Short mmCIF file of C-alpha atoms and ligand atoms in Angstrom, two decimals:
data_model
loop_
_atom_site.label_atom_id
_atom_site.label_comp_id
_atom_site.label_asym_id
_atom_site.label_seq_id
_atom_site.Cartn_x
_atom_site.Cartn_y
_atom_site.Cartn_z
CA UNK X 17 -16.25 -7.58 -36.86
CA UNK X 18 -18.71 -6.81 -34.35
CA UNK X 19 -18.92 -3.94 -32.15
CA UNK X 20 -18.51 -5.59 -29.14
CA UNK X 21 -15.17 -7.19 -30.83
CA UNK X 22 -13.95 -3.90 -31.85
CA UNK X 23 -14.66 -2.36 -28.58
CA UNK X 24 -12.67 -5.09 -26.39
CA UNK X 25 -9.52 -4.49 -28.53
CA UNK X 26 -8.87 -0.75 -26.29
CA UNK X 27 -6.86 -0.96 -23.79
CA UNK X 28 -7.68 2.02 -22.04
CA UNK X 29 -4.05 3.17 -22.80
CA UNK X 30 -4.28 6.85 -23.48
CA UNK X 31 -1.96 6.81 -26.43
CA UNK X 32 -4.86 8.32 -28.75
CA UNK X 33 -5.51 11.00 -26.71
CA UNK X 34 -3.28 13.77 -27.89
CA UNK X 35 -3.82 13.06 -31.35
CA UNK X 36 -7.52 13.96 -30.64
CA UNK X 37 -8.62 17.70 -31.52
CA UNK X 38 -11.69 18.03 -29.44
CA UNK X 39 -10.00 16.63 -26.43
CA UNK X 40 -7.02 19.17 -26.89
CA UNK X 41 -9.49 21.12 -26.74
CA UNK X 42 -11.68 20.86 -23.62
CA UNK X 43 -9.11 18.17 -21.88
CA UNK X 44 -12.24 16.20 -20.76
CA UNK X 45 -12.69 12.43 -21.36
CA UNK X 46 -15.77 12.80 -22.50
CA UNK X 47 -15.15 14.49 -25.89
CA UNK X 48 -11.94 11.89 -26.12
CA UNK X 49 -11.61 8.61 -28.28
CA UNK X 50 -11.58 6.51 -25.15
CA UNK X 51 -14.26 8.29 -23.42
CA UNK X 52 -16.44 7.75 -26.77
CA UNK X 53 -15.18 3.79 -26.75
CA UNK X 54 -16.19 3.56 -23.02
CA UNK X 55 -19.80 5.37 -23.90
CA UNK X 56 -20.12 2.53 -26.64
CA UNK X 57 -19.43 0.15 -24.16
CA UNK X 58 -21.49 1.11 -21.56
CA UNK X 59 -24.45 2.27 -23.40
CA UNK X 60 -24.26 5.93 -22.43
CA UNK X 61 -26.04 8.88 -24.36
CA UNK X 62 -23.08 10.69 -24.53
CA UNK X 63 -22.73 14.15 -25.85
CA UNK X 64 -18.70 13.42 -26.54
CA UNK X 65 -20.44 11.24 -29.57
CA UNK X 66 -21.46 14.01 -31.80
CA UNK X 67 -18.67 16.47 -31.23
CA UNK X 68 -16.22 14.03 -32.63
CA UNK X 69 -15.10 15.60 -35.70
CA UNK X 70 -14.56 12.28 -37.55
CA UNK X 71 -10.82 13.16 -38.51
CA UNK X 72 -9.76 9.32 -36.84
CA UNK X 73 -6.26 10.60 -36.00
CA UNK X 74 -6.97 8.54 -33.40
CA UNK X 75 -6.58 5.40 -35.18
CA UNK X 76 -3.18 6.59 -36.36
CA UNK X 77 -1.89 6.75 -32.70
CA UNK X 78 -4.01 3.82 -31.79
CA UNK X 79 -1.12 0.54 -30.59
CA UNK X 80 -3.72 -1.87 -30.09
CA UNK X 81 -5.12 -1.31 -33.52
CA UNK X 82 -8.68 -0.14 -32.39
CA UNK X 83 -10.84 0.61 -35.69
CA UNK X 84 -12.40 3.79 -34.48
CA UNK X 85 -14.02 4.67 -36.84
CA UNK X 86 -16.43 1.28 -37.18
CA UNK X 87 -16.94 1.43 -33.63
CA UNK X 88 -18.42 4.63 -33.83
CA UNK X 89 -19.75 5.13 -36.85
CA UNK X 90 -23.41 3.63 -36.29
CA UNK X 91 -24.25 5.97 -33.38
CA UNK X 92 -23.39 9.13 -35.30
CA UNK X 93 -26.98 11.32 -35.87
CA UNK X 94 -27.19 14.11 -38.45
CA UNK X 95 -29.34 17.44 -37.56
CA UNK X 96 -31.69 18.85 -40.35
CA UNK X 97 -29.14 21.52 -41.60
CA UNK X 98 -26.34 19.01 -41.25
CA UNK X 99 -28.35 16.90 -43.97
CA UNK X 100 -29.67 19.38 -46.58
CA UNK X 101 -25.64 20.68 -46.55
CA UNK X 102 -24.76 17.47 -47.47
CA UNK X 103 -27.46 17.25 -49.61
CA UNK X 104 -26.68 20.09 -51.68
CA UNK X 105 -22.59 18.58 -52.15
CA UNK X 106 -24.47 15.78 -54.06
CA UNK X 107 -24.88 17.72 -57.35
CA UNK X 108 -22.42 20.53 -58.44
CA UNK X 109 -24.94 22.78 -59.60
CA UNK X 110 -26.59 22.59 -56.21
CA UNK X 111 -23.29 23.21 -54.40
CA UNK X 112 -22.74 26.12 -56.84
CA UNK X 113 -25.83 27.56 -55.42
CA UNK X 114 -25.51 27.18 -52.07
CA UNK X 115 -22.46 29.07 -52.20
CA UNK X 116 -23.58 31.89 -54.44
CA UNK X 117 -26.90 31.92 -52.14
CA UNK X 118 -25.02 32.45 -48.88
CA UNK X 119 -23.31 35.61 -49.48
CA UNK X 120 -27.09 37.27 -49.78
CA UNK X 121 -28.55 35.60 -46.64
CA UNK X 122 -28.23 36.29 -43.26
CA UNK X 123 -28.62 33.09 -41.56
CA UNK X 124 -25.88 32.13 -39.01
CA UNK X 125 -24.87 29.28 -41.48
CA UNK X 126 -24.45 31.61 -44.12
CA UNK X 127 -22.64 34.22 -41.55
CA UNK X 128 -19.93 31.07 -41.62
CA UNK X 129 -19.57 30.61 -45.03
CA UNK X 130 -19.27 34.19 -45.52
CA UNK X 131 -16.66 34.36 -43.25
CA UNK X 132 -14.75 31.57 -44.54
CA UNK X 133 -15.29 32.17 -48.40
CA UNK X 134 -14.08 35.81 -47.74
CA UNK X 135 -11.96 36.59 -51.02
CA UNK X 136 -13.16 34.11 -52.72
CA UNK X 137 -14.83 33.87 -55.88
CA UNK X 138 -17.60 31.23 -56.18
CA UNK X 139 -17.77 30.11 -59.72
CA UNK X 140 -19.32 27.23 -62.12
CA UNK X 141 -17.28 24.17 -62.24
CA UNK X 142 -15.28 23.80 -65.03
CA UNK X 143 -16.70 20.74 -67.57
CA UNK X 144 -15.50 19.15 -70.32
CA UNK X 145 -13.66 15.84 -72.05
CA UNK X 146 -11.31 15.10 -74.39
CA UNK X 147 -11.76 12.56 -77.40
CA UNK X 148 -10.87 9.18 -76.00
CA UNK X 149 -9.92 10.73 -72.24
CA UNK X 150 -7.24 8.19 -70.83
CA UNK X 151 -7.70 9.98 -67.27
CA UNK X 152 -10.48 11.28 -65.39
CA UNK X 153 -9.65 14.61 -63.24
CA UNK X 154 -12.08 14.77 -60.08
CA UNK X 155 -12.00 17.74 -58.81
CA UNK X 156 -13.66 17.24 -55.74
CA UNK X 157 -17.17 19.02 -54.55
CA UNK X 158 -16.25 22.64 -52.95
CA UNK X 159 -12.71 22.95 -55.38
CA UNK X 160 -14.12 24.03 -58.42
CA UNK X 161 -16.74 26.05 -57.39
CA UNK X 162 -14.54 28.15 -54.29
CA UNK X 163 -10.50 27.37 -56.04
CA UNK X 164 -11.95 27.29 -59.85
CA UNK X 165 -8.28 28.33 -60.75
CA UNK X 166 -6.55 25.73 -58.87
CA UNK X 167 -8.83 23.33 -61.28
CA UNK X 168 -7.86 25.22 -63.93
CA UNK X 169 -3.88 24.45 -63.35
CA UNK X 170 -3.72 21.18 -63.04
CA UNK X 171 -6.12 20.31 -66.18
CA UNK X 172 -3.50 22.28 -68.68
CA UNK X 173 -1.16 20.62 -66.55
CA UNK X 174 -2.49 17.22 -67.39
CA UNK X 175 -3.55 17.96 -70.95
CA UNK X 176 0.01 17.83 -71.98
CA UNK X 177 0.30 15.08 -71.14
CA UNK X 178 -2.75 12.77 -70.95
CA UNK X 179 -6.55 13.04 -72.35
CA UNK X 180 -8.84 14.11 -69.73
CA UNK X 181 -12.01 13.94 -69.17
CA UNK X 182 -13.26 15.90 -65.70
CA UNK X 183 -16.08 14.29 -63.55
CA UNK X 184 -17.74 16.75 -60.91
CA UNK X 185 -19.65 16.06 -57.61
CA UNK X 186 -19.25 14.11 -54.32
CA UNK X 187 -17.10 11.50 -53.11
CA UNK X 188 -19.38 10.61 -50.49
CA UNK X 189 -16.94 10.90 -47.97
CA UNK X 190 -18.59 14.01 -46.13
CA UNK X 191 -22.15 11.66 -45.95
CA UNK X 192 -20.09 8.40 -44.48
CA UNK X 193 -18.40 10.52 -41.83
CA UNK X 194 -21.69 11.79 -40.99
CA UNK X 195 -22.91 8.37 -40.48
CA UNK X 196 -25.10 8.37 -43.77
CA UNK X 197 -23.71 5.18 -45.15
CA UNK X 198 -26.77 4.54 -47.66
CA UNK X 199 -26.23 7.60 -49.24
CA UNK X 200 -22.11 7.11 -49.45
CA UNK X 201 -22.14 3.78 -50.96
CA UNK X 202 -24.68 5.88 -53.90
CA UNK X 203 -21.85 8.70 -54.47
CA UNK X 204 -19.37 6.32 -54.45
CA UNK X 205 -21.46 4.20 -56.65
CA UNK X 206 -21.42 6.43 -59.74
CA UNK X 207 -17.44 6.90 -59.61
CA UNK X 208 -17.12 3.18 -58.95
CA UNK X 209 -18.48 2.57 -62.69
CA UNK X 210 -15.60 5.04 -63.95
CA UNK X 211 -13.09 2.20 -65.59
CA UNK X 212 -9.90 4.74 -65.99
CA UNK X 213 -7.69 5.56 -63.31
CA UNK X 214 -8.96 8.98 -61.29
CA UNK X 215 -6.93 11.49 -60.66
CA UNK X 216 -8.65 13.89 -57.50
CA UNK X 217 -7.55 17.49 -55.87
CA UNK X 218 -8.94 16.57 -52.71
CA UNK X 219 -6.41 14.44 -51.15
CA UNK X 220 -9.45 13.34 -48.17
CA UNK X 221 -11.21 11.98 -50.95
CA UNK X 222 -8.55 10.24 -52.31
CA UNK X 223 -8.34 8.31 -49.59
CA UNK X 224 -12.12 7.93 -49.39
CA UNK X 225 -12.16 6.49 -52.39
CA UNK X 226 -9.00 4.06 -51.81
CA UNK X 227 -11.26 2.49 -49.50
CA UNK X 228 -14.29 1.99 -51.62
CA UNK X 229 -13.77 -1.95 -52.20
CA UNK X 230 -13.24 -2.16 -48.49
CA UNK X 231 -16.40 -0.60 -47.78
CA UNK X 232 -18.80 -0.77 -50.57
CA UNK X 233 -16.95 -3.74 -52.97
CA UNK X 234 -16.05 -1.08 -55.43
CA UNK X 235 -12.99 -1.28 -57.98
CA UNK X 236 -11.63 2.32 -58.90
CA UNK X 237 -7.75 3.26 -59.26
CA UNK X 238 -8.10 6.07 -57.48
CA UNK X 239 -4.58 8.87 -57.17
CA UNK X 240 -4.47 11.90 -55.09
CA UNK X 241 -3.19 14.80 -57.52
CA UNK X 242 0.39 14.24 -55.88
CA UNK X 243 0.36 10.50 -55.59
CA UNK X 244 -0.27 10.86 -59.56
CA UNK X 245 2.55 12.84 -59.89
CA UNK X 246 4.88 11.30 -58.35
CA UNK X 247 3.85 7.13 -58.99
CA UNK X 248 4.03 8.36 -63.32
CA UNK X 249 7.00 10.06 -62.78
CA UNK X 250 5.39 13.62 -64.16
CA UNK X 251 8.58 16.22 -64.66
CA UNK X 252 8.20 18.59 -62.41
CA UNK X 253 8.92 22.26 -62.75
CA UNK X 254 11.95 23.34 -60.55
CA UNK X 255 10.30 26.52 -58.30
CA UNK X 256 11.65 28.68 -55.53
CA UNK X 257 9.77 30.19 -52.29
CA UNK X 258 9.92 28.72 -48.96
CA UNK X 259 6.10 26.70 -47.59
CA UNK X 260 4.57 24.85 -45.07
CA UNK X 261 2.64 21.67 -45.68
CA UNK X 262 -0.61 20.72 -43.62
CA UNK X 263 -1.51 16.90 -43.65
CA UNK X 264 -5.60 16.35 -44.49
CA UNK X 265 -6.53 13.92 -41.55
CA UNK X 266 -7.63 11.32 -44.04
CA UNK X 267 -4.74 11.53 -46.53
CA UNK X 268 -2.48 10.94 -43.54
CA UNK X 269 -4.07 7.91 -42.15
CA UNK X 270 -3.78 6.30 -45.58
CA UNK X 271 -0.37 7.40 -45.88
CA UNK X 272 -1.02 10.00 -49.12
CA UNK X 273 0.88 13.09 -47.51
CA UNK X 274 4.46 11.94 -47.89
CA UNK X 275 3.54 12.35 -51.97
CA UNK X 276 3.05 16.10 -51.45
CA UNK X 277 5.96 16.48 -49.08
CA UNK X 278 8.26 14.43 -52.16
CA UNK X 279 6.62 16.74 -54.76
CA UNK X 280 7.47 20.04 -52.76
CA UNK X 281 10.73 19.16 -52.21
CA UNK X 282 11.54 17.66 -55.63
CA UNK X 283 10.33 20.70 -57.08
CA UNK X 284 13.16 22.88 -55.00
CA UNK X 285 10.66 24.42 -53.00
CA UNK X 286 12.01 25.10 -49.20
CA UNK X 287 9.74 23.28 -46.81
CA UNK X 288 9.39 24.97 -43.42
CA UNK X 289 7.82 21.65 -41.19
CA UNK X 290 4.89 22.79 -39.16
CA UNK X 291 4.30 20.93 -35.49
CA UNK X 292 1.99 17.94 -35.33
CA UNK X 293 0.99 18.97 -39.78
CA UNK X 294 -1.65 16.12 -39.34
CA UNK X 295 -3.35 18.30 -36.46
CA UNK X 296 -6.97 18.71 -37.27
CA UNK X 297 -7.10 22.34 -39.31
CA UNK X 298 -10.69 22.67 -37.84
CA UNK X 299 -12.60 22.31 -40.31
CA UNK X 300 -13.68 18.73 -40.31
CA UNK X 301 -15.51 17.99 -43.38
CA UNK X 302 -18.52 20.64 -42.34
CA UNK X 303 -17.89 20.54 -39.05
CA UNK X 304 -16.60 23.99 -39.44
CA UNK X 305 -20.72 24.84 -39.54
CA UNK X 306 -22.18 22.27 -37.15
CA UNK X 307 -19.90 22.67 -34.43
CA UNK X 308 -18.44 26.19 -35.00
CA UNK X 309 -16.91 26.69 -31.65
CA UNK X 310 -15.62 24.09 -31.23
CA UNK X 311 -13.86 23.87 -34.70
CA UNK X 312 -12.57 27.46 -34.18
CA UNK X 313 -10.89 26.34 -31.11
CA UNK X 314 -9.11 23.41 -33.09
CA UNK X 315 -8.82 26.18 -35.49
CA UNK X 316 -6.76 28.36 -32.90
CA UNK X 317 -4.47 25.36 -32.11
CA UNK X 318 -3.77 24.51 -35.65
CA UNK X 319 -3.48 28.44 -36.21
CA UNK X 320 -0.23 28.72 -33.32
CA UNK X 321 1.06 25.71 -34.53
CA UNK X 322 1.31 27.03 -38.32
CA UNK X 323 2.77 30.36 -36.73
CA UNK X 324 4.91 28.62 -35.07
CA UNK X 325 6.38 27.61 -39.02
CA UNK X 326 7.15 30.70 -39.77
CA UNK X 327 5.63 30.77 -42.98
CA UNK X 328 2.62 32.26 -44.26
CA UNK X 329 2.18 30.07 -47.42
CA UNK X 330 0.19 26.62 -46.30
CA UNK X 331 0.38 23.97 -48.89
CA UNK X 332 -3.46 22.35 -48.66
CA UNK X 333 -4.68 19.74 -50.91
CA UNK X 334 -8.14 19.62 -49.36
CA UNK X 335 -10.42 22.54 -50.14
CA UNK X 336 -12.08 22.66 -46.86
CA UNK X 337 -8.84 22.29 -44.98
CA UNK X 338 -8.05 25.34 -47.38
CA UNK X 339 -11.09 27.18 -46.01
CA UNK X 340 -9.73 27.15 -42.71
CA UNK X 341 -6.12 28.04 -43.26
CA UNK X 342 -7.25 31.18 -45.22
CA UNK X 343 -9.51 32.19 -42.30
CA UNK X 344 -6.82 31.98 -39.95
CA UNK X 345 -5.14 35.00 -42.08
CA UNK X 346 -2.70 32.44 -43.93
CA UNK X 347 -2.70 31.85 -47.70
CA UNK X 348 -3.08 28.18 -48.32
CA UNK X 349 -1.55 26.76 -52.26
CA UNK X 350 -2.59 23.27 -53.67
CA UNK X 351 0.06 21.48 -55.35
CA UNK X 352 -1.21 22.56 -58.36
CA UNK X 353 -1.45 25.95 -58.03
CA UNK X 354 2.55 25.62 -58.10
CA UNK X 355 2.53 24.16 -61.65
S1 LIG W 586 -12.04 10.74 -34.84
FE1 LIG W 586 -10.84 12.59 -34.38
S2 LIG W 586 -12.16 13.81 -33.04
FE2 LIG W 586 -13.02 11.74 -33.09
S3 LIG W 586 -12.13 10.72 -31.33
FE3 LIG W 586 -10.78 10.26 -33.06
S4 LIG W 586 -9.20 11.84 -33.02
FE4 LIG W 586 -10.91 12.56 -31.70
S1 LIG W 587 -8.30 3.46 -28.67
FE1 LIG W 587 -6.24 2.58 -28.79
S2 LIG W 587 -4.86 4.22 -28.13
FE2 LIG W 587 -6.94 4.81 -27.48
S3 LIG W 587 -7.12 4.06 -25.39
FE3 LIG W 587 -7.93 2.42 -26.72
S4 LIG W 587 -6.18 1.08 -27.13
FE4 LIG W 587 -5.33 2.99 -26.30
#
């Protein structure tokens, strides 16, 4: 549909408002889903247009239906260190890198990393395939370099039951959001050749990749870890201890989080429910380093509303969501590190 279609479905209702982070934030139209819409519309060089974080809450809350996200995707513009980030999530050995190199430097970047890697241990991916793999685990591109362990889980967990084969890299997702659709459709490319059904720890992804035949005309059965779980009917272990779930922006607009919440609960686990879990964590795909005030004021919002829980242990299924969590001085737990 064209922009101009897209654009005429708002309403100018307000509904999406709230939902949005950076307009919780400054309360200013401007940095708002309308006030981007209207900026659209009336051809306005808007600043609100790059401190959109890209979570599209906003279409969740949206009555009218507005696609967001195609509305604003073409006008979204990508800074040098914005791109050779992204760049480097394109090959694991590069992200590996990255990571490793930032704890030496002392470039503000780096400063942020540092700060949100603190206690962290960045590793090699973990490689490898079965004979005959039935399954391929994707692990996502930060997971098994910063939560190698977490990666480590959910493969033995798998390997009793199915033949695995474990694909690293990108999704692509973090290059569409920024507006870098030639370089998506390439990431997605290479897992859209993958013929058996993907199993990914990234639960943003996962619903990245649900929508590659949408966007690109690519066929992949694509499961977040949980979704996997639960759609196979996996046993699951019966645990104790008492958590709070976060929803990943993505996972929630395609409807993935209620597949954690099931797997918590069927494993006996006592769920403390967190206000508004969709709430942006912050972090925003790398929003956390292009926009860092701004993300650590979402941050502080997401911060009072876990607080407000009662619980210290965050369940996360996004690695970067995970990154945020543990800055604000909570621990966050994939699914799988429950296994
Ligand atoms: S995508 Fe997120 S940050 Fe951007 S306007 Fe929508 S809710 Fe706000
Ligand atoms: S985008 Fe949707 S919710 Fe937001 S103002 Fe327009 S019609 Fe209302």
């Amino acid at each position: 549909m064209e922009v101009e279609k897209l654009i005429s479905m708002c309403t100018h209702c307000g509904f999406c408002l709230e939902t949005c982070p950076t307009f919780s934030v400054t309360r200013n139209e401007v940095h708002s889903p309308r006030g981007r819409i209207e900026a659209i519309r009336s051809k306005i060089e808007s600043y609100g247009l790059q401190t959109c974080m890209f979570c599209r809450l906003c279409e969740t809350a949206c009555p009218a239906g507005v696609k967001y996200g195609q509305i604003v995707l073409p006008f979204r513009k990508r800074n040098v260190k914005q791109s050779l980030f992204l760049r480097s999530l394109e090959s694991p050995r590069a992200t590996y890198l990255l990571l490793k190199g930032s704890q030496k430097i002392s470039l503000k970047e780096a400063q942020r990393f540092k700060e949100f890697t603190k206690g962290l241990k960045v590793e090699r991916q973990i490689e490898g395939e079965d004979d005959e793999p039935e399954i391929v685990l994707f692990p996502g591109c930060l997971e098994g370099v910063l939560f190698r362990e977490t990666v480590e889980k959910a493969l033995n967990f798998l390997r009793k039951r199915y033949k695995v084969k474990i694909i690293n890299g990108c999704c692509g997702l973090a290059h569409f959001s920024a507006g870098n659709i030639e370089k998506a459709k390439e990431l997605a490319s290479r897992l859209g050749t993958i013929k058996k059904p993907i199993v990914t720890l990234q639960s943003n992804c996962a619903a990245h990749m649900k929508e590659y035949k949408e966007l690109f005309g690519l066929e992949v059965e694509v499961f977040d870890f949980a979704e996997f779980l639960i759609r196979k009917g996996v046993d699951l272990p019966r645990k104790e201890g008492k958590v709070t779930i976060h929803y990943p922006c993505n996972a929630y607009r395609k409807g993935l989080t209620k597949y954690v919440v099931e797997v918590i609960k069927k494993m006996g686990i006592n769920v403390r429910e967190m206000e508004d879990p969709q709430f942006e964590c912050g972090s925003g795909g790398d929003y956390w380093i292009t926009h860092p005030e701004m993300s650590d004021k979402v941050r502080e919002i997401k911060k009072t509303k876990i607080e407000k829980s009662g619980v210290n242990t965050v369940i996360s299924t996004n690695s970067v969501c995970s990154l945020s969590i543990l800055r604000s001085g909570f621990k966050p737990l994939h699914v799988a590190d429950l296994l």
